[in-house]
CSV table of N, CA and C and ligand atoms in Angstrom, one decimal:
chain,number,residue,atom,x,y,z
A,1,UNK,N,-4.6,-14.8,4.1
A,1,UNK,CA,-4.3,-14.0,2.9
A,1,UNK,C,-5.5,-14.2,1.9
A,2,UNK,N,-5.7,-13.2,1.1
A,2,UNK,CA,-6.8,-13.2,0.2
A,2,UNK,C,-6.5,-14.1,-1.1
A,3,UNK,N,-7.5,-14.2,-1.9
A,3,UNK,CA,-7.3,-15.1,-3.0
A,3,UNK,C,-7.0,-14.4,-4.4
A,4,UNK,N,-6.5,-13.2,-4.3
A,4,UNK,CA,-6.1,-12.5,-5.5
A,4,UNK,C,-4.9,-13.1,-6.2
A,5,UNK,N,-4.9,-13.0,-7.5
A,5,UNK,CA,-3.8,-13.5,-8.3
A,5,UNK,C,-2.9,-12.4,-8.5
A,6,UNK,N,-1.7,-12.4,-8.0
A,6,UNK,CA,-0.7,-11.3,-8.1
A,6,UNK,C,0.2,-11.4,-9.3
A,7,UNK,N,0.0,-12.5,-10.1
A,7,UNK,CA,1.0,-12.7,-11.2
A,7,UNK,C,0.7,-11.8,-12.3
A,8,UNK,N,-0.4,-11.2,-12.4
A,8,UNK,CA,-0.8,-10.3,-13.5
A,8,UNK,C,-1.3,-9.0,-13.0
A,9,UNK,N,-0.4,-8.2,-12.4
A,9,UNK,CA,-0.8,-6.9,-11.9
A,9,UNK,C,-1.3,-6.0,-13.0
A,10,UNK,N,-2.2,-5.1,-12.7
A,10,UNK,CA,-2.8,-4.2,-13.7
A,10,UNK,C,-1.7,-3.3,-14.3
A,11,UNK,N,-1.7,-3.3,-15.6
A,11,UNK,CA,-0.8,-2.4,-16.3
A,11,UNK,C,-1.6,-1.1,-16.6
A,12,UNK,N,-2.9,-1.2,-16.7
A,12,UNK,CA,-3.7,0.0,-17.0
A,12,UNK,C,-4.4,0.5,-15.7
A,13,UNK,N,-3.9,1.6,-15.3
A,13,UNK,CA,-4.5,2.1,-14.0
A,13,UNK,C,-5.9,2.6,-14.2
A,14,UNK,N,-6.4,2.6,-15.4
A,14,UNK,CA,-7.9,3.0,-15.6
A,14,UNK,C,-8.7,1.7,-15.4
A,15,UNK,N,-8.1,0.6,-15.3
A,15,UNK,CA,-8.8,-0.6,-15.1
A,15,UNK,C,-9.3,-0.8,-13.6
A,16,UNK,N,-10.3,0.0,-13.2
A,16,UNK,CA,-10.7,0.1,-11.8
A,16,UNK,C,-11.3,-1.3,-11.3
A,17,UNK,N,-11.0,-1.5,-10.1
A,17,UNK,CA,-11.6,-2.7,-9.4
A,17,UNK,C,-12.7,-2.2,-8.5
A,18,UNK,N,-13.9,-2.5,-8.8
A,18,UNK,CA,-15.1,-2.1,-8.0
A,18,UNK,C,-15.8,-3.3,-7.4
A,19,UNK,N,-15.9,-3.4,-6.1
A,19,UNK,CA,-16.6,-4.5,-5.5
A,19,UNK,C,-17.5,-4.0,-4.4
A,20,UNK,N,-18.5,-4.8,-4.1
A,20,UNK,CA,-19.5,-4.5,-3.0
A,20,UNK,C,-18.8,-4.7,-1.7
A,21,UNK,N,-19.3,-4.2,-0.7
A,21,UNK,CA,-18.8,-4.4,0.7
A,21,UNK,C,-18.8,-5.9,1.0
A,22,UNK,N,-19.8,-6.6,0.6
A,22,UNK,CA,-19.9,-8.0,0.8
A,22,UNK,C,-18.8,-8.8,0.1
A,23,UNK,N,-18.5,-8.4,-1.1
A,23,UNK,CA,-17.5,-9.0,-1.9
A,23,UNK,C,-16.1,-8.8,-1.2
A,24,UNK,N,-15.9,-7.5,-0.8
A,24,UNK,CA,-14.6,-7.2,-0.2
A,24,UNK,C,-14.4,-8.1,1.1
A,25,UNK,N,-15.5,-8.2,1.9
A,25,UNK,CA,-15.4,-9.0,3.1
A,25,UNK,C,-15.0,-10.5,2.8
A,26,UNK,N,-15.5,-10.9,1.6
A,26,UNK,CA,-15.2,-12.3,1.2
A,26,UNK,C,-13.8,-12.6,0.8
A,27,UNK,N,-13.2,-11.6,0.1
A,27,UNK,CA,-11.8,-11.9,-0.4
A,27,UNK,C,-10.7,-11.4,0.5
A,28,UNK,N,-11.0,-10.5,1.5
A,28,UNK,CA,-10.0,-9.9,2.3
A,28,UNK,C,-10.0,-10.6,3.7
A,29,UNK,N,-8.9,-10.6,4.4
A,29,UNK,CA,-8.8,-11.0,5.8
A,29,UNK,C,-9.4,-9.8,6.6
A,30,UNK,N,-9.8,-10.1,7.8
A,30,UNK,CA,-10.3,-9.1,8.7
A,30,UNK,C,-9.4,-7.9,8.8
A,31,UNK,N,-8.1,-8.2,8.9
A,31,UNK,CA,-7.1,-7.1,9.0
A,31,UNK,C,-7.0,-6.3,7.8
A,32,UNK,N,-7.0,-7.0,6.6
A,32,UNK,CA,-6.9,-6.3,5.3
A,32,UNK,C,-8.2,-5.4,5.1
A,33,UNK,N,-9.3,-6.0,5.5
A,33,UNK,CA,-10.6,-5.3,5.3
A,33,UNK,C,-10.6,-4.0,6.1
A,34,UNK,N,-10.2,-4.1,7.4
A,34,UNK,CA,-10.2,-3.0,8.3
A,34,UNK,C,-9.3,-1.9,7.8
A,35,UNK,N,-8.2,-2.2,7.3
A,35,UNK,CA,-7.3,-1.1,6.8
A,35,UNK,C,-7.8,-0.6,5.4
A,36,UNK,N,-7.9,-1.5,4.5
A,36,UNK,CA,-8.2,-1.1,3.1
A,36,UNK,C,-9.6,-0.4,2.9
A,37,UNK,N,-10.6,-1.0,3.5
A,37,UNK,CA,-12.0,-0.6,3.3
A,37,UNK,C,-12.5,0.3,4.4
A,38,UNK,N,-11.9,0.3,5.6
A,38,UNK,CA,-12.4,1.1,6.7
A,38,UNK,C,-11.4,2.1,7.2
A,39,UNK,N,-10.3,2.3,6.4
A,39,UNK,CA,-9.3,3.2,6.7
A,39,UNK,C,-8.7,3.0,8.1
A,40,UNK,N,-8.6,1.8,8.5
A,40,UNK,CA,-8.0,1.4,9.8
A,40,UNK,C,-6.5,1.6,9.7
A,41,UNK,N,-5.8,1.6,10.9
A,41,UNK,CA,-4.4,1.6,11.0
A,41,UNK,C,-3.9,0.5,11.9
A,42,UNK,N,-3.0,-0.3,11.4
A,42,UNK,CA,-2.5,-1.4,12.2
A,42,UNK,C,-1.7,-0.8,13.4
A,43,UNK,N,-1.6,-1.5,14.5
A,43,UNK,CA,-0.8,-1.0,15.6
A,43,UNK,C,0.7,-0.9,15.1
A,44,UNK,N,1.4,0.1,15.6
A,44,UNK,CA,2.8,0.3,15.2
A,44,UNK,C,3.7,-0.9,15.6
A,45,UNK,N,4.7,-1.2,14.8
A,45,UNK,CA,5.6,-2.3,15.0
A,45,UNK,C,5.0,-3.7,15.0
A,46,UNK,N,3.8,-3.8,14.4
A,46,UNK,CA,3.2,-5.1,14.4
A,46,UNK,C,3.0,-5.7,13.0
A,47,UNK,N,3.1,-4.9,12.0
A,47,UNK,CA,2.8,-5.4,10.7
A,47,UNK,C,3.9,-6.3,10.1
A,48,UNK,N,3.6,-7.2,9.3
A,48,UNK,CA,4.5,-8.2,8.8
A,48,UNK,C,5.6,-7.6,7.9
A,49,UNK,N,5.4,-6.4,7.4
A,49,UNK,CA,6.5,-5.8,6.5
A,49,UNK,C,7.2,-4.7,7.2
A,50,UNK,N,6.9,-4.5,8.4
A,50,UNK,CA,7.6,-3.4,9.1
A,50,UNK,C,9.1,-3.5,9.1
A,51,UNK,N,9.6,-4.7,9.4
A,51,UNK,CA,11.1,-5.0,9.4
A,51,UNK,C,11.4,-5.9,8.2
A,52,UNK,N,10.8,-5.8,7.1
A,52,UNK,CA,11.0,-6.7,6.0
A,52,UNK,C,11.7,-6.0,4.9
A,53,UNK,N,12.9,-6.5,4.6
A,53,UNK,CA,13.7,-5.8,3.6
A,53,UNK,C,14.2,-6.7,2.5
A,54,UNK,N,13.4,-7.7,2.1
A,54,UNK,CA,13.8,-8.6,1.0
A,54,UNK,C,13.6,-7.8,-0.3
A,55,UNK,N,14.3,-8.2,-1.4
A,55,UNK,CA,14.1,-7.6,-2.7
A,55,UNK,C,12.9,-8.1,-3.4
A,56,UNK,N,12.1,-7.2,-3.9
A,56,UNK,CA,10.9,-7.6,-4.5
A,56,UNK,C,9.9,-6.4,-4.7
A,57,UNK,N,8.7,-6.8,-4.8
A,57,UNK,CA,7.6,-5.8,-5.2
A,57,UNK,C,6.5,-5.9,-4.2
A,58,UNK,N,5.9,-4.8,-3.9
A,58,UNK,CA,4.8,-4.7,-3.0
A,58,UNK,C,3.5,-4.4,-3.8
A,59,UNK,N,2.6,-5.3,-3.8
A,59,UNK,CA,1.3,-5.1,-4.5
A,59,UNK,C,0.2,-4.6,-3.5
A,60,UNK,N,-0.8,-4.1,-4.1
A,60,UNK,CA,-2.0,-3.8,-3.2
A,60,UNK,C,-2.7,-5.1,-2.8
A,61,UNK,N,-2.9,-5.2,-1.5
A,61,UNK,CA,-3.6,-6.5,-1.0
A,61,UNK,C,-5.0,-6.6,-1.5
A,62,UNK,N,-5.6,-5.5,-1.9
A,62,UNK,CA,-7.0,-5.5,-2.4
A,62,UNK,C,-7.1,-5.9,-3.8
A,63,UNK,N,-6.3,-5.4,-4.7
A,63,UNK,CA,-6.5,-5.6,-6.2
A,63,UNK,C,-5.3,-6.1,-6.9
A,64,UNK,N,-4.1,-6.2,-6.2
A,64,UNK,CA,-2.9,-6.7,-6.9
A,64,UNK,C,-2.1,-5.8,-7.6
A,65,UNK,N,-2.5,-4.5,-7.7
A,65,UNK,CA,-1.7,-3.5,-8.5
A,65,UNK,C,-0.4,-3.3,-7.8
A,66,UNK,N,0.7,-3.3,-8.6
A,66,UNK,CA,2.0,-3.0,-8.1
A,66,UNK,C,2.0,-1.5,-7.5
A,67,UNK,N,2.5,-1.4,-6.3
A,67,UNK,CA,2.5,0.0,-5.7
A,67,UNK,C,3.9,0.4,-5.3
A,68,UNK,N,4.7,-0.4,-4.7
A,68,UNK,CA,6.0,0.0,-4.3
A,68,UNK,C,7.0,-1.1,-4.6
A,69,UNK,N,8.3,-0.6,-4.7
A,69,UNK,CA,9.4,-1.6,-4.9
A,69,UNK,C,10.3,-1.6,-3.7
A,70,UNK,N,10.9,-2.7,-3.4
A,70,UNK,CA,11.8,-2.8,-2.2
A,70,UNK,C,12.9,-1.8,-2.3
A,71,UNK,N,13.4,-1.4,-3.5
A,71,UNK,CA,14.5,-0.4,-3.6
A,71,UNK,C,14.1,0.9,-2.9
A,72,UNK,N,12.9,1.2,-2.8
A,72,UNK,CA,12.4,2.5,-2.2
A,72,UNK,C,12.0,2.3,-0.7
A,73,UNK,N,12.2,1.1,-0.2
A,73,UNK,CA,11.8,0.9,1.2
A,73,UNK,C,13.0,1.2,2.1
A,74,UNK,N,12.8,1.9,3.2
A,74,UNK,CA,13.9,2.2,4.1
A,74,UNK,C,13.5,2.1,5.6
A,75,UNK,N,14.5,1.9,6.5
A,75,UNK,CA,14.1,1.7,7.9
A,75,UNK,C,13.8,3.1,8.5
A,76,UNK,N,12.5,3.4,8.6
A,76,UNK,CA,12.2,4.8,9.1
A,76,UNK,C,12.0,4.7,10.6
A,77,UNK,N,11.9,3.5,11.2
A,77,UNK,CA,11.7,3.3,12.6
A,77,UNK,C,10.4,4.0,13.1
A,78,UNK,N,9.4,4.2,12.2
A,78,UNK,CA,8.2,4.8,12.6
A,78,UNK,C,7.1,3.8,13.0
A,79,UNK,N,7.4,2.5,12.8
A,79,UNK,CA,6.5,1.5,13.2
A,79,UNK,C,5.7,0.9,12.1
A,80,UNK,N,5.8,1.5,10.9
A,80,UNK,CA,5.1,0.9,9.7
A,80,UNK,C,6.1,0.9,8.5
A,81,UNK,N,5.8,0.1,7.5
A,81,UNK,CA,6.6,0.1,6.3
A,81,UNK,C,6.7,1.5,5.8
A,82,UNK,N,7.9,1.9,5.4
A,82,UNK,CA,8.1,3.3,4.8
A,82,UNK,C,8.8,3.2,3.5
A,83,UNK,N,8.3,3.9,2.6
A,83,UNK,CA,8.9,4.0,1.2
A,83,UNK,C,9.1,5.5,0.9
A,84,UNK,N,10.2,5.8,0.2
A,84,UNK,CA,10.4,7.2,-0.2
A,84,UNK,C,9.8,7.5,-1.6
A,85,UNK,N,9.3,6.4,-2.3
A,85,UNK,CA,8.7,6.7,-3.6
A,85,UNK,C,7.7,5.6,-3.9
A,86,UNK,N,6.8,5.9,-4.8
A,86,UNK,CA,5.9,4.9,-5.3
A,86,UNK,C,6.4,4.4,-6.6
A,87,UNK,N,5.9,3.2,-7.0
A,87,UNK,CA,6.3,2.6,-8.3
A,87,UNK,C,5.9,3.4,-9.5
A,88,UNK,N,4.7,4.0,-9.4
A,88,UNK,CA,4.3,4.9,-10.5
A,88,UNK,C,3.3,5.8,-9.8
A,89,UNK,N,3.4,7.1,-10.1
A,89,UNK,CA,2.6,8.1,-9.4
A,89,UNK,C,1.1,7.8,-9.7
A,90,UNK,N,0.8,7.4,-10.9
A,90,UNK,CA,-0.6,7.2,-11.3
A,90,UNK,C,-1.3,6.0,-10.5
A,91,UNK,N,-0.5,5.3,-9.7
A,91,UNK,CA,-1.0,4.1,-9.0
A,91,UNK,C,-1.6,4.5,-7.7
A,92,UNK,N,-1.4,5.7,-7.3
A,92,UNK,CA,-1.9,6.1,-6.0
A,92,UNK,C,-2.8,7.4,-6.1
A,93,UNK,N,-3.6,7.6,-5.2
A,93,UNK,CA,-4.4,8.8,-5.1
A,93,UNK,C,-4.1,9.4,-3.7
A,94,UNK,N,-3.9,10.7,-3.7
A,94,UNK,CA,-3.7,11.5,-2.5
A,94,UNK,C,-4.9,12.3,-2.2
A,95,UNK,N,-5.3,12.3,-0.9
A,95,UNK,CA,-6.4,13.2,-0.5
A,95,UNK,C,-6.2,13.6,0.9
A,96,UNK,N,-6.7,14.8,1.2
A,96,UNK,CA,-6.6,15.4,2.5
A,96,UNK,C,-7.4,14.6,3.5
A,97,UNK,N,-6.8,14.3,4.7
A,97,UNK,CA,-7.5,13.5,5.7
A,97,UNK,C,-7.4,14.4,7.0
A,98,UNK,N,-8.6,14.8,7.5
A,98,UNK,CA,-8.6,15.7,8.7
A,98,UNK,C,-9.1,14.9,9.9
A,99,UNK,N,-9.0,13.6,9.9
A,99,UNK,CA,-9.5,12.8,11.0
A,99,UNK,C,-8.5,12.9,12.2
A,100,UNK,N,-9.0,12.7,13.4
A,100,UNK,CA,-8.2,12.6,14.6
A,100,UNK,C,-7.6,14.0,14.9
A,101,UNK,N,-8.2,15.1,14.4
A,101,UNK,CA,-7.7,16.4,14.8
A,101,UNK,C,-6.3,16.7,14.1
A,102,UNK,N,-6.0,16.0,13.0
A,102,UNK,CA,-4.8,16.2,12.3
A,102,UNK,C,-5.1,16.5,10.9
A,103,UNK,N,-4.2,17.2,10.2
A,103,UNK,CA,-4.3,17.3,8.7
A,103,UNK,C,-3.2,16.5,8.1
A,104,UNK,N,-3.6,15.4,7.5
A,104,UNK,CA,-2.6,14.5,6.8
A,104,UNK,C,-3.0,14.3,5.4
A,105,UNK,N,-2.0,13.8,4.6
A,105,UNK,CA,-2.3,13.4,3.2
A,105,UNK,C,-2.5,11.9,3.2
A,106,UNK,N,-3.7,11.4,3.0
A,106,UNK,CA,-4.0,10.0,2.9
A,106,UNK,C,-3.6,9.5,1.5
A,107,UNK,N,-3.1,8.2,1.5
A,107,UNK,CA,-2.7,7.6,0.2
A,107,UNK,C,-3.6,6.4,0.0
A,108,UNK,N,-4.2,6.4,-1.2
A,108,UNK,CA,-5.1,5.3,-1.6
A,108,UNK,C,-4.7,4.6,-2.9
A,109,UNK,N,-5.0,3.4,-3.1
A,109,UNK,CA,-4.7,2.7,-4.3
A,109,UNK,C,-5.6,3.2,-5.4
A,110,UNK,N,-5.0,3.6,-6.5
A,110,UNK,CA,-5.8,4.2,-7.6
A,110,UNK,C,-6.7,3.2,-8.3
A,111,UNK,N,-6.5,1.9,-8.1
A,111,UNK,CA,-7.2,0.9,-8.9
A,111,UNK,C,-8.5,0.5,-8.1
A,112,UNK,N,-8.3,0.2,-6.8
A,112,UNK,CA,-9.5,-0.3,-6.0
A,112,UNK,C,-9.9,0.7,-5.0
A,113,UNK,N,-9.2,1.8,-4.8
A,113,UNK,CA,-9.6,2.9,-3.9
A,113,UNK,C,-9.3,2.5,-2.4
A,114,UNK,N,-8.6,1.4,-2.2
A,114,UNK,CA,-8.3,1.0,-0.9
A,114,UNK,C,-7.4,1.9,-0.1
A,115,UNK,N,-7.6,2.1,1.2
A,115,UNK,CA,-6.7,3.0,2.0
A,115,UNK,C,-5.4,2.3,2.2
A,116,UNK,N,-4.3,3.0,2.0
A,116,UNK,CA,-3.0,2.4,2.2
A,116,UNK,C,-2.3,2.9,3.4
A,117,UNK,N,-2.4,4.2,3.6
A,117,UNK,CA,-1.7,4.9,4.7
A,117,UNK,C,-1.6,6.4,4.5
A,118,UNK,N,-0.5,7.0,4.8
A,118,UNK,CA,-0.4,8.4,4.6
A,118,UNK,C,1.0,8.7,4.1
A,119,UNK,N,1.2,9.9,3.5
A,119,UNK,CA,2.5,10.4,3.1
A,119,UNK,C,2.9,11.6,3.8
A,120,UNK,N,4.1,11.6,4.3
A,120,UNK,CA,4.7,12.8,5.1
A,120,UNK,C,5.9,13.3,4.4
A,121,UNK,N,6.3,14.5,4.7
A,121,UNK,CA,7.4,15.2,4.1
A,121,UNK,C,8.7,15.1,4.9
A,122,UNK,N,8.8,14.0,5.6
A,122,UNK,CA,10.1,13.9,6.4
A,122,UNK,C,10.9,12.6,6.0
A,123,UNK,N,10.8,12.3,4.7
A,123,UNK,CA,11.5,11.1,4.2
A,123,UNK,C,12.9,11.5,3.8
A,124,UNK,N,13.7,10.5,3.3
A,124,UNK,CA,15.0,10.7,2.9
A,124,UNK,C,15.1,11.2,1.4
A,125,UNK,N,16.3,11.6,1.0
A,125,UNK,CA,16.5,11.9,-0.4
A,125,UNK,C,16.2,10.6,-1.2
A,126,UNK,N,15.9,10.6,-2.5
A,126,UNK,CA,15.8,11.9,-3.3
A,126,UNK,C,14.5,12.6,-3.3
A,127,UNK,N,13.5,12.0,-2.7
A,127,UNK,CA,12.2,12.6,-2.7
A,127,UNK,C,11.8,13.5,-1.5
A,128,UNK,N,12.4,13.1,-0.3
A,128,UNK,CA,12.1,13.8,0.9
A,128,UNK,C,10.7,13.3,1.4
A,129,UNK,N,10.1,12.3,0.8
A,129,UNK,CA,8.8,11.8,1.2
A,129,UNK,C,8.9,10.5,2.0
A,130,UNK,N,7.9,10.3,2.9
A,130,UNK,CA,7.8,9.1,3.6
A,130,UNK,C,6.4,8.5,3.4
A,131,UNK,N,6.3,7.5,2.6
A,131,UNK,CA,5.0,6.9,2.4
A,131,UNK,C,4.9,5.9,3.5
A,132,UNK,N,4.0,6.2,4.5
A,132,UNK,CA,3.9,5.4,5.7
A,132,UNK,C,2.7,4.4,5.5
A,133,UNK,N,2.9,3.2,5.2
A,133,UNK,CA,1.9,2.3,4.6
A,133,UNK,C,1.7,1.1,5.6
A,134,UNK,N,0.4,0.8,5.7
A,134,UNK,CA,0.1,-0.4,6.6
A,134,UNK,C,0.5,-1.7,5.9
A,135,UNK,N,1.1,-2.6,6.6
A,135,UNK,CA,1.5,-3.9,6.1
A,135,UNK,C,0.3,-4.6,5.5
A,136,UNK,N,-0.8,-4.5,6.2
A,136,UNK,CA,-2.1,-5.2,5.9
A,136,UNK,C,-2.6,-4.8,4.5
A,137,UNK,N,-2.2,-3.6,4.0
A,137,UNK,CA,-2.6,-3.1,2.7
A,137,UNK,C,-1.7,-3.6,1.6
A,138,UNK,N,-0.7,-4.3,1.9
A,138,UNK,CA,0.3,-4.8,1.0
A,138,UNK,C,0.4,-6.3,0.9
A,139,UNK,N,0.9,-6.7,-0.3
A,139,UNK,CA,1.2,-8.1,-0.5
A,139,UNK,C,2.6,-8.2,-1.2
A,140,UNK,N,3.6,-8.6,-0.5
A,140,UNK,CA,4.9,-8.7,-1.0
A,140,UNK,C,5.1,-9.9,-2.0
A,141,UNK,N,5.7,-9.7,-3.1
A,141,UNK,CA,6.0,-10.8,-4.0
A,141,UNK,C,7.5,-10.7,-4.4
A,142,UNK,N,8.2,-11.8,-4.2
A,142,UNK,CA,9.6,-11.9,-4.5
A,142,UNK,C,9.8,-12.0,-6.0
A,143,UNK,N,9.9,-10.8,-6.7
A,143,UNK,CA,9.9,-10.8,-8.2
A,143,UNK,C,10.6,-9.5,-8.6
A,144,UNK,N,11.0,-9.6,-9.8
A,144,UNK,CA,11.5,-8.3,-10.5
A,144,UNK,C,10.5,-7.9,-11.5
A,145,UNK,N,10.3,-6.6,-11.6
A,145,UNK,CA,9.5,-6.2,-12.7
A,145,UNK,C,10.2,-5.2,-13.6
A,146,UNK,N,9.9,-5.2,-14.9
A,146,UNK,CA,10.6,-4.4,-15.8
A,146,UNK,C,10.2,-2.9,-15.6
A,147,UNK,N,11.1,-2.0,-15.8
A,147,UNK,CA,10.7,-0.6,-15.7
A,147,UNK,C,9.6,-0.3,-16.7
A,148,UNK,N,8.7,0.5,-16.2
A,148,UNK,CA,7.5,0.8,-17.1
A,148,UNK,C,7.5,2.3,-17.4
B,1,FE,FE1,-5.8,-1.7,-4.9
């Protein structure tokens, strides 16, 4: 695990986290670095949060920003943690990803620019969205946060 302090997640999404490649390598595990900084994908059904349904909050493993809440996590059986909603829309960036001969919508952390996963339109109500996120991009914390 990296050395980030998750107790004080960013309230201000304009508070960008910018680090050099060397710095990212120092604070992230190899797995986290591969996903977050090199847009890697962990093998399906292997991530630590794939079958994890505790109540709490999922932070970005790169910068600590709160991204998802356990209330929006559901068993998609797709092999990766799946959420039907983000904690705040401003905390993610969507961009078109045309790699591997597919057109997908990539999801990145708005604060550090880390790659999180992709969003698909085959999720459950109320959004119909499935945020398919790598476990390695997340850090779960057993806490409650006030609605913002
Ligand atoms: Fe981040």
